[in-house]
Amino acid sequence: MRILLLNVNTTESMTAGSAEVAQRVAGGDTTLIPLTPLFGAESVEGNFESLLSAVAVMDRVATYPGTFDAIVLAGFGEHGREGLQEIVEVPVVDITEAAVMGALLLGRTYSVVTMHDRSVPLIEDRLKLAGLLERCASIRAAGLSVLETRADSMPQTMRAIAAEARRAVQEDRAEVICLGCAGLSGLREYVEKECGVPVVDGVEMAVSLAESLVRLGHRTSKVRTHSAPPRKRVIGWPITSIAAAPHAASAADVRAGSIP
Amino acid sequence: MRILLLNVNTTESMTAGSAEVAQRVAGGDTTLIPLTPLFGAESVEGNFESLLSAVAVMDRVATYPGTFDAIVLAGFGEHGREGLQEIVEVPVVDITEAAVMGALLLGRTYSVVTMHDRSVPLIEDRLKLAGLLERCASIRAAGLSVLETRADSMPQTMRAIAAEARRAVQEDRAEVICLGCAGLSGLREYVEKECGVPVVDGVEMAVSLAESLVRLGHRTSKVRTHSAPPRKRVIGWPITSIAAAPHAASAADVRAGSIP
Amino acid sequence: MRILLLNVNTTESMTAGSAEVAQRVAGGDTTLIPLTPLFGAESVEGNFESLLSAVAVMDRVATYPGTFDAIVLAGFGEHGREGLQEIVEVPVVDITEAAVMGALLLGRTYSVVTMHDRSVPLIEDRLKLAGLLERCASIRAAGLSVLETRADSMPQTMRAIAAEARRAVQEDRAEVICLGCAGLSGLREYVEKECGVPVVDGVEMAVSLAESLVRLGHRTSKVRTHSAPPRKRVIGWPITSIAAAPHAASAADVRAGSIP
Amino acid sequence: MRILLLNVNTTESMTAGSAEVAQRVAGGDTTLIPLTPLFGAESVEGNFESLLSAVAVMDRVATYPGTFDAIVLAGFGEHGREGLQEIVEVPVVDITEAAVMGALLLGRTYSVVTMHDRSVPLIEDRLKLAGLLERCASIRAAGLSVLETRADSMPQTMRAIAAEARRAVQEDRAEVICLGCAGLSGLREYVEKECGVPVVDGVEMAVSLAESLVRLGHRTSKVRTHSAPPRKRVIGWPITSIAAAPHAASAADVRAGSIP
Amino acid sequence: MRILLLNVNTTESMTAGSAEVAQRVAGGDTTLIPLTPLFGAESVEGNFESLLSAVAVMDRVATYPGTFDAIVLAGFGEHGREGLQEIVEVPVVDITEAAVMGALLLGRTYSVVTMHDRSVPLIEDRLKLAGLLERCASIRAAGLSVLETRADSMPQTMRAIAAEARRAVQEDRAEVICLGCAGLSGLREYVEKECGVPVVDGVEMAVSLAESLVRLGHRTSKVRTHSAPPRKRVIGWPITSIAAAPHAASAADVRAGSIP
Amino acid sequence: MRILLLNVNTTESMTAGSAEVAQRVAGGDTTLIPLTPLFGAESVEGNFESLLSAVAVMDRVATYPGTFDAIVLAGFGEHGREGLQEIVEVPVVDITEAAVMGALLLGRTYSVVTMHDRSVPLIEDRLKLAGLLERCASIRAAGLSVLETRADSMPQTMRAIAAEARRAVQEDRAEVICLGCAGLSGLREYVEKECGVPVVDGVEMAVSLAESLVRLGHRTSKVRTHSAPPRKRVIGWPITSIAAAPHAASAADVRAGSIP
């Protein structure tokens, strides 16, 4: 089977990192197709960036020329899963929900440990809408930016994440930890050793769930919420069809310059 | 004061309709600036369209050259309010939340009456995240598309909405009705007469709330969730800065063509 | 328009204080009519006093000889709003709910900072019934009595309230603060400066909301909960119609003297 | 032991009816002291009347000259329990909560069947604040006024209540019925036969619970919420101390006469 | 009346301890019949032991040769109440729920103080299913095993429980304490003195509630959830009918020996 | 890997039925070991039978002589998962939770369709404790007994289940259906065709989830709730070690014979 693995930010090395973790757990008959959005932020840590990533991810899927059997959305706490579910028929698995489902199977309560405080409200929102918040002990941030998951800063990041995981276990009574950022994929073994409870990697779990759904022959319910959008005039869609070489565009300042 | 009134779809006549209602209730010192997104769907009735509209609305605000004191987001149940709150400092009032706040002040329970069944889950999601769902008696759809709020189909639309409002009052025990679509702005008097309970128009209420917040000198809290996005590389932002004449693009089919 | 501004306690200076704040934000065409109950406690900080104030406020309104377009109930966390909504048809805005609605528009979470620990359960009850508790980060008390909002003790009170507001921001992750006592009206600017997040003054917000509702032509829903009480025998109502000069009565000890 | 049995309305025959039911279940060493408020409505079916009754009940207790060991508050869904808990130290048992506790011990879900639609929101509010709403299947009204519990209209009332109880069992899956009005005390046997599930009479259950608490030596917690009101100036309290012969006062029209 | 008092563990001295407390509060016409399960753990502190105790308790009741009018299930937080309600028709009162109902009548919030951390999730589960968790301030464990309620370790146990109760009052704002273990029955007076708030003993309260229900002529609703199991083949029931002298069996190691 | 597939009732043909479904979806390297409890009811449809099955299942696992890598608990809505998690270290997947997780990945809302009304409260309890109830549209019963899933009555059963599934989709707005009984395994394709939405078979989903967890190297968190029971005296455990040939025992009448 063919699974699209969608990074939510525009940093190719992070796409590669998630793909490496995914490949390690994927079944022998699974082909993983890692995709990076063609526009958006180099890391996603807030609503502006997350909404932009949701559209960039949908754009990437809508313009992907090949066939596929499932999608894994590899952004922890980001918007976009429901939109994808409308425009494709194959299963879409968000690593946020996948991680939590894994955690619910392994312990009574779970905590999410993420990089930056800005991601906490987004993760909370996603889990509230997913109806998966009730057994959540806490959502903790290590006070780091997503970009610090890159290779050179990884040692400090690992220590900070593990320390936060320990606090979740000791202070919030978490029995399982979810790694709350796709960039943390691969740290499972280390954090487990440090905090003494099972640690769930959303990318691993999502790939495995996507495989399960495909093998069992499941598809997204199209009866109501996720039915295909009715045909209507949509200006400028897909975004990249109208954009002149978005890859070449430079960083933008997202603050409106004109507020009194 | 200057208030940006943001339509969420690309239908100019709907922007004009909302603006007309807004103008009728705005204070003498208020200048309303109606804006239509430069890309996106001609009506918004699902997650794909709503996420796209959120980005289109942020794009419109980010590239708006003038100054303003508040934003009214005139899409009922659409994404985007939190993103706007990050990129501007002035108050942002979503008509969904404004309508419900008005309803809560007027009766014990409220129902939302919207056009199409596809909008119901989105409205429910917005109100759940806003923490305003508890006194909701029901969210009902009249089985119409948003485009049927245009002038020629308005008579039938009015009757269908009023009928649904009556059902909400009689069967769901709603004490107040919220008009669940910006396109329904202007029907308040008619629906009130038909269903016998107060009817809240989100555009009216949002403009009035925005004026209140501005007059009282309030601004969005920047301490955590809605703080400005950190400066980082954002490819292709604003969208319209990289797009070649999006207005000229034709309608797209949003279904990925390649699903097996 | 004419708005009755109802203090909930019998301290005239507090009525005047609220009126001063209200006047500052009221529109040019608004006449504020401050009213003090003719019986009840000099400050309201518990259920006994609050229930008594609810009746005293209804009594004051029922015997008020003039016309009016809205009522602002200026007690934070007190009983009585629903009773007023039954006996009048114009909008009734409770400062508790008004403050929270303002807060919800400005940040993701809010805390209430009130004077005395006794008020905390009452505020919690009011917000639970109003369905507005979900985004509440905390309700904190500064360990002061309501009477310490009077002029001579104001400097210490201001410092204590600001300190508690800072704790709410730092420890409870509040993004907006609501001043949880009508007697704190006027401290907004000071507390905002001290705690770094928007501060909502319920009196300001309630007056503005009442004006909005009146301008938009709204009235309380009379379809069920707030319909007028059926005519029936009510002994001793209004209270003041049967009372001999309540103003002259002296302070009472509210403890039943006879419990074994 | 001596238990005050407080009616919430001013109809002496209803006080007598509750007392009769209470007497039937009270232990041999229990003396019941039925009390009727000296002012207020002849029946309580809404917020205005309920708040007034709360004060009238507190007034009756505060001026009661004898000793007592517990209070039963015999109004279903009325305000006042918390106020009483502040001004006395002995246990206060509200028949609303007592009935529901009895129901929770006998079946998985319960419904309340009350007389009039106006009482439904009040009952819901009381149970929400009491944290006892979760296993509630429904709160149903038979479309009757409380005064129809008087002897001459009792036959029709009985049939209407039993019919509503049957609907609760069949349509709402209630496993136990609570009689939702003190005036219905005494109908237990009849309604049980008609609807086939256990029926809980709040007066019976509250008297029995009050006896239990007294026998076990329990008193209301005074540590925070229900601590005695601090001594302060309370004008016009007790109400009846300042009122000229409230019993002689005639029925009042509770609608403010001056609303435009 | 005759009340079966069911211990949930196989330690006879704990059965005797509960019986002593129960006897002290039982009415003159009440005969208490203390029963100890014929198999199961010597103390119950987790799901394995609790599920086993549920069956052992049902077995004990099913084979009890005499008549009885009610059952008190004297295990705090254990499984089994619903099973008993299916196989008998008389009221079944679980001390967990009884304690909390008592607490709800005495204060706004309650905490449970139990012996061991392992019991906390079970108590939380029972109260969640009972719909009685909303006013719970905390469930705290003193870090002791249930067996430390036996006579020789009682002095240290008392101090530890009282210390935890004080923390619940001061840190969690509990207004009432529930003793969260049948083995703690009898400590009420001591803990009340130490923590300054009312303390509810579940055994006391359950016996009193069971007496109330019997006196009022109540029986478990048999309409749906607790209806008698349909006649069907049940192998090996009652357990003790097929077991060879279970009392003689020796302690078992409950860990499966074969996990890789 | 080796997965124990535990039936919860004592009907061998049902064990075989579940095993057949499980085998169809299991991976090539998975060995399924179907086990039938040695005592308990021939079908489980209530609390008495469910608690008994929980112990019988734990007994079967505790005495199973071989090694295994995971357990699938194949009873929909039955007790026992937490107990198993304490006594083994490998993952334990309950088909109830597995089915719902599958459903949550495929649609916004789900309904469970089960055989008998008696199972509805048990399923609701399990999902409430699992924190998976929020997106549940309904739990419906087809009015059949579990034993009617046997071959000869299957045609009528299939029609009844499909009809109920259609009602869930049309009346309750379910977007996915969960087959709410292990005995229904194998009906997925038929019911999907009849009701038009995805149907999740808990046995299929649980086997797949168990395989995922094992492949990812996950084990149950042992930090608190599911830690191994402390060594203590447990009389009569395992049950079958003390029972004389339970298989030979005849059907028992579970009603206590002596209730007045």
Tab-separated table of C-alpha atoms in Angstrom, chain A residues 149-254:
chain	number	residue	atom	x	y	z
A	149	THR	CA	14.599	19.587	17.042
A	150	ARG	CA	17.237	19.913	14.345
A	151	ALA	CA	20.334	17.841	14.693
A	152	ASP	CA	22.733	20.281	16.323
A	153	SER	CA	20.435	21.261	19.175
A	154	MET	CA	19.075	17.771	19.692
A	155	PRO	CA	21.077	16.850	22.792
A	156	GLN	CA	19.721	19.750	24.848
A	157	THR	CA	16.255	19.184	23.400
A	158	MET	CA	16.295	15.554	24.440
A	159	ARG	CA	17.201	16.455	27.978
A	160	ALA	CA	14.534	19.153	28.198
A	161	ILE	CA	11.830	16.893	26.827
A	162	ALA	CA	12.774	14.052	29.148
A	163	ALA	CA	12.753	16.401	32.131
A	164	GLU	CA	9.287	17.620	31.232
A	165	ALA	CA	8.106	14.018	30.788
A	166	ARG	CA	9.350	13.166	34.250
A	167	ARG	CA	7.430	16.127	35.676
A	168	ALA	CA	4.297	14.944	33.912
A	169	VAL	CA	4.664	11.509	35.497
A	170	GLN	CA	5.480	12.772	38.958
A	171	GLU	CA	3.387	15.923	39.280
A	172	ASP	CA	0.465	15.301	36.929
A	173	ARG	CA	0.260	11.534	37.428
A	174	ALA	CA	0.607	10.752	33.731
A	175	GLU	CA	1.006	7.049	33.039
A	176	VAL	CA	1.981	7.428	29.386
A	177	ILE	CA	3.751	10.243	27.520
A	178	CYS	CA	2.944	11.382	23.976
A	179	LEU	CA	5.739	13.114	22.095
A	180	GLY	CA	3.950	16.292	21.102
A	181	CYS	CA	5.830	17.298	17.971
A	182	ALA	CA	6.640	15.430	14.780
A	183	GLY	CA	10.184	16.714	15.175
A	184	LEU	CA	10.535	14.624	18.317
A	185	SER	CA	9.989	11.385	16.432
A	186	GLY	CA	12.814	9.042	17.216
A	187	LEU	CA	13.223	10.069	20.850
A	188	ARG	CA	10.897	7.397	22.148
A	189	GLU	CA	13.474	5.021	23.518
A	190	TYR	CA	15.473	7.749	25.219
A	191	VAL	CA	12.497	9.409	26.874
A	192	GLU	CA	11.058	6.083	27.997
A	193	LYS	CA	14.267	5.285	29.748
A	194	GLU	CA	14.358	8.705	31.380
A	195	CYS	CA	10.780	8.902	32.600
A	196	GLY	CA	9.964	5.268	33.252
A	197	VAL	CA	6.629	5.069	31.453
A	198	PRO	CA	5.654	4.125	27.905
A	199	VAL	CA	6.194	6.897	25.373
A	200	VAL	CA	4.103	7.072	22.236
A	201	ASP	CA	5.478	8.491	19.024
A	202	GLY	CA	2.594	9.842	16.949
A	203	VAL	CA	4.302	9.189	13.627
A	204	GLU	CA	4.889	5.529	14.478
A	205	MET	CA	1.391	5.063	15.779
A	206	ALA	CA	-0.259	6.906	12.900
A	207	VAL	CA	1.543	4.894	10.260
A	208	SER	CA	0.554	1.691	12.028
A	209	LEU	CA	-3.082	2.805	12.356
A	210	ALA	CA	-3.195	3.869	8.724
A	211	GLU	CA	-1.908	0.460	7.706
A	212	SER	CA	-4.529	-1.215	9.880
A	213	LEU	CA	-7.368	0.787	8.380
A	214	VAL	CA	-6.192	0.085	4.843
A	215	ARG	CA	-5.740	-3.625	5.497
A	216	LEU	CA	-9.204	-3.823	7.032
A	217	GLY	CA	-10.583	-2.102	3.942
A	218	HIS	CA	-11.816	1.014	5.737
A	219	ARG	CA	-12.537	4.382	4.162
A	220	THR	CA	-13.656	7.693	5.580
A	221	SER	CA	-17.388	7.994	6.160
A	222	LYS	CA	-18.819	10.213	3.448
A	223	VAL	CA	-22.329	10.423	4.760
A	224	ARG	CA	-22.234	13.919	6.186
A	225	THR	CA	-19.311	15.822	7.729
A	226	HIS	CA	-16.590	14.524	5.437
A	227	SER	CA	-18.594	14.282	2.235
A	228	ALA	CA	-16.869	15.790	-0.781
A	229	PRO	CA	-17.306	19.555	-1.160
A	230	PRO	CA	-20.055	20.341	-3.658
A	231	ARG	CA	-18.767	21.604	-6.968
A	232	LYS	CA	-18.684	25.361	-6.874
A	233	ARG	CA	-16.483	28.250	-7.970
A	234	VAL	CA	-13.259	28.207	-5.924
A	235	ILE	CA	-10.943	31.035	-6.898
A	236	GLY	CA	-7.230	30.346	-6.826
A	237	TRP	CA	-7.354	26.677	-6.030
A	238	PRO	CA	-5.033	24.851	-5.874
A	239	ILE	CA	-2.964	27.671	-4.475
A	240	THR	CA	0.206	26.502	-6.182
A	241	SER	CA	-1.507	26.440	-9.560
A	242	ILE	CA	-1.755	30.218	-9.413
A	243	ALA	CA	1.410	31.017	-7.544
A	244	ALA	CA	4.545	32.030	-9.323
A	245	ALA	CA	7.271	29.815	-7.941
A	246	PRO	CA	6.342	29.931	-4.270
A	247	HIS	CA	9.546	28.203	-3.304
A	248	ALA	CA	11.461	31.233	-4.327
A	249	ALA	CA	9.532	33.597	-2.077
A	250	SER	CA	11.376	34.874	0.926
A	251	ALA	CA	10.381	35.009	4.554
A	252	ALA	CA	7.499	37.308	5.329
A	253	ASP	CA	6.752	39.353	8.380
A	254	VAL	CA	3.322	38.227	9.445
